[in-house]
Amino acid sequence: MGSHRTTIASALVLALVCALCAVLAAAQNYSAIFNFGDSITDTGNLCTNGRSSQITFTQPPYGETYFGSPTCRCSDGRVVVDFLSDRFGLPFLQPSKSSNADFKQGANMAITGATAMDAPFFRSLGLSDKIWNNGPISFQLQWFQQIAASVCGQSCKSYLANSLFVFGEFGGNDYNAMIFGGYSTEQARKYVPKIVNTISRGIDKLIAMGATDIVVPGVLPIGCFPIYLTIYQSSNSSDYDDLGCLNSFNDLSTYHNTLLQKRVDIIQSRHRKTARIMYADFYSGVYDMVRNPQNYGFRSVFETCCGSGGGMYNYQNSARCGMQGASACASPASHLSWDGIHLTEAAYKQITDGWVKGPYCRPPILHS
């Protein structure tokens, strides 16, 4: 009798576990992914009208690790959104500017060089020459609206509610334009609230369109990147932190991320019953790779894998990856930086894992 009861109890437990697994699986599946952003997640929007040889990342050895040839991704292989697509059993996202593409399972609005702010903002700062394509948040939202209208027409509510949106990383190119245009980090800092406000308005617009699950990435620790470490190399040790990153640039990133997290919390509180807004901590994830490279299989965090710049960082603007004479290191997976500006496929895989399962996304993308 006791044995029979035990068997029944075990069966009930198994049934409950199976039911719970089914619920979790349903909660963690998305039928589509829509991505917005810049070169960190661009999967080809800048190249839909042809691959100019003047654009370095259309040239080998870009793409060598996974695709075997350049795909207009700014890496040796896959980027974050590719790994997210894999995780949810979806195909790699087609660039939104592709003609005749099937966008039923998502689309990628990200385009290299994209900014949060529109062109008039940069004109007002005398920085128009630092912005070289038209792909700000306002444009990308328009591209998405056109795609949504073609895919789901007037019945988009359930479709978009079952889709994952990744909104960023915006802001990085806005600050790049200012800094490379001669602005100090303190001068750039004055515009952070305006940039974060623009990002938050974009999130609000997505929610108004029907998005319910939105990942909002912060900006990266640019003070740890070879391009900044090379151009703004200093003889003053106090300009660097204990890992060798430039303090002032990382302070700018941290300020942006602090304001963005607060804004995400405010948006979430307004939509706590209808939307799930996830702050993805690009900064902390990458900074931990710099601090503990051995935990991620990296042997080098500051030396660029691809290029011919030589020196401590192997970076030089006139000898960038994709230019004649530049070559890739033997093992990109052992490097954090691919081309001095963007990361390796191996780094993007680690970042994605930190977003999907935690600890670098609040709350993690996978949830119960």
Coordinates of C-alpha atoms in Angstrom, one line a residue, residues 36 137-138 141 167 170 196-209 214 267:
F36 CA 17.7 48.5 -32.6
I137 CA 16.5 56.4 -32.9
S138 CA 13.7 58.3 -34.6
L141 CA 11.5 53.5 -35.0
F167 CA 16.8 48.8 -27.7
F170 CA 22.4 54.0 -28.0
V196 CA 19.1 59.6 -22.0
N197 CA 15.8 61.4 -22.3
T198 CA 15.8 60.7 -26.1
I199 CA 16.4 57.0 -25.4
S200 CA 13.7 56.9 -22.8
R201 CA 11.2 58.5 -25.2
G202 CA 12.1 55.8 -27.7
I203 CA 11.3 53.1 -25.1
D204 CA 7.9 54.8 -24.4
K205 CA 7.1 54.8 -28.2
L206 CA 7.9 51.1 -28.4
I207 CA 5.6 50.4 -25.6
A208 CA 2.9 52.5 -27.2
M209 CA 3.3 50.4 -30.4
I214 CA 12.3 45.3 -23.9
I267 CA 9.3 53.5 -17.1

